């Protein structure tokens, strides 16, 4: 057993508890007391301007949080990650997604071997293949040009490319159609391919392990669809299926030519993988040069996280703010609210990144934690959420810290009229941050002539903390910067909470049980040891199925 002090028994923790107990400064007062606050509480990294002035913090809060970070060894763990040490303790693996975006002359070793040349070799192969698909040189079995690309994968093998494809639509080749299939519900594949011509369709089967049941089931059905459509010639598979995986044996076993496999490595976690070969569909969509810009954006923030001083280190600051609310204000969730339609899948992507990483309840030594760990992450693009759940953030009983993400200029070939809507979009972002922070006092409500009995419901208490992340445009580089920012924020929180942010044992039990229950549904098989509730559900399902 580790003799590291438990987090909540550290003096730095006690100091924060004490600070929290005395906390009473409303944001209005904090801004009134410090005319520089709006400028001082801004951190810049790459193209991102990150404003954290609307947080329930003072310089003292930040100093105490920094002391906690130092005491909990955040920097040592960060450096160990970048060095390729096996910081994923339960799986005994290195955690090196940062190597995926390192420049060619970097040296990053795993077990004494520099992995950077292999990373670039795969990127070069991907670039060659993506170029051939984009130019029409790569043709399908019948000699027709590929017009449709269907990525089949789930979790990190789906969310990253699907999110980034949406985010960077303005940069995509519009003559190609992209679809992303993840759900084992047959409707997902059906809807994805029903209007496609098999002769023009390329399937990218993305699976780190190549054993994930949803992906293998969907890939098998896609193969049937393809062969049915092309007259059953098995040779067609070689022209219409490629694989992205760490498992060459399973890929070959599935019937995909290993020459059509793009490799990555066990030191890339699923939720940190879309800048590996898993990004092939995106590379086909935006081209290899734009993909490199994306990787360079990631790398820029990696370097910032690795080298910036603590007080100006953006992922560190955002991570610590999350600790402040989660552990000292009992905030249970965190909203991410992008004011960009192109980021419509960004929060869903972050859900896996954050919740699969930090949804843990034992520490790195296996001891139960006595403190809150990762928050529930949620949100949808503005302004839609304003007409749905923002009411609860403004006037509900829960404290929900939120991130606003917005851009100064719209991207894409929008008409002048649509471009002009951008100011209205951003006015909403700024207005929401203002209302959440500063609210509306009863006196302000009264001053509007509101009758006394209606003053309370129209009062906004304010003091809802938000971060505002601004950039000029949503480019590939900026997307890479944003993702790396959140990756490292999640890292910081996991390090403070002393949990392994890189395993996901919680996903396993459901997988095992689903395999056990399935025969009961398909064949009515007797599943020994099924609990009474599940057995009754299975019986009801079978009865309904027969009707
Ligand atoms: O959800 C669990 C998980 O292992 C994720 O971490 C991963 O991204 C996903 O399943 C898919 O796994 P694979 O890429 O091996 O198919």
Coordinates of N, CA, C and O and ligand atoms in Angstrom, one line a residue, residues 154-157 206-210 212 215 270-271 352 356 504 507-508 511, ligand 1:
X154 N -16.3 2.9 -32.6 CA -17.1 3.4 -31.5 C -16.2 4.0 -30.4 O -15.0 3.7 -30.4
X155 N -16.8 4.8 -29.5 CA -16.0 5.5 -28.5 C -14.9 6.3 -29.2 O -15.2 7.1 -30.1
X156 N -13.7 6.2 -28.7 CA -12.6 7.0 -29.3 C -12.4 6.7 -30.8 O -11.8 7.6 -31.5
X157 N -12.8 5.6 -31.3 CA -12.6 5.3 -32.7 C -13.7 5.9 -33.6 O -13.8 5.6 -34.8
X206 N -12.4 1.2 -37.8 CA -11.5 1.8 -36.8 C -11.7 1.2 -35.5 O -12.8 1.3 -34.9
X207 N -10.7 0.4 -35.1 CA -10.8 -0.2 -33.7 C -9.4 -0.5 -33.2 O -8.7 -1.3 -33.9
X208 N -9.1 0.1 -32.1 CA -7.7 -0.1 -31.5 C -7.5 -1.6 -31.3 O -6.5 -2.2 -31.7
X209 N -8.5 -2.3 -30.7 CA -8.3 -3.7 -30.3 C -8.8 -4.6 -31.4 O -8.4 -5.8 -31.5
X210 N -9.6 -4.2 -32.3 CA -10.3 -4.9 -33.3 C -11.1 -6.1 -32.7 O -11.3 -7.2 -33.3
X212 N -13.9 -5.1 -30.5 CA -15.1 -4.4 -30.0 C -16.3 -4.9 -30.7 O -16.4 -4.7 -31.9
X215 N -18.3 -2.7 -33.3 CA -17.6 -2.4 -34.5 C -17.4 -3.6 -35.4 O -17.7 -3.5 -36.6
X270 N -7.7 5.0 -26.4 CA -8.8 5.1 -27.3 C -9.3 6.6 -27.4 O -9.5 7.1 -28.5
X271 N -9.5 7.2 -26.3 CA -10.1 8.6 -26.3 C -9.1 9.6 -26.6 O -9.4 10.8 -26.6
X352 N -16.6 11.7 -23.5 CA -15.7 10.5 -23.3 C -14.4 10.8 -22.8 O -13.8 10.2 -21.9
X356 N -14.7 9.2 -19.2 CA -14.0 7.9 -19.2 C -12.7 8.0 -18.5 O -12.2 7.0 -17.9
X504 N -10.1 2.3 -18.2 CA -11.5 2.4 -18.3 C -12.2 1.1 -17.9 O -13.0 0.5 -18.7
X507 N -16.0 0.2 -18.2 CA -16.7 -0.1 -19.4 C -16.8 -1.6 -19.6 O -17.7 -2.2 -20.2
X508 N -15.9 -2.3 -18.9 CA -15.8 -3.8 -19.2 C -16.9 -4.6 -18.7 O -17.4 -5.5 -19.4
X511 N -19.8 -4.9 -21.0 CA -19.5 -5.7 -22.2 C -19.6 -7.2 -21.9 O -20.2 -7.9 -22.7
Ligands
LIG1 O1 -15.4 2.5 -24.3 C1 -14.3 1.7 -24.0 C2 -13.4 1.7 -25.1 O2 -12.3 0.9 -24.8 C3 -12.9 3.1 -25.4 O3 -11.8 3.5 -24.6 C4 -12.5 3.0 -26.9 O4 -12.3 4.3 -27.4 C5 -13.7 2.2 -27.4 O5 -14.0 1.3 -26.4 C6 -13.5 1.5 -28.7 O6 -12.4 0.6 -28.6 P1 -11.7 0.0 -29.9 O7 -11.1 1.2 -30.6 O8 -10.7 -1.0 -29.4 O9 -12.8 -0.6 -30.8

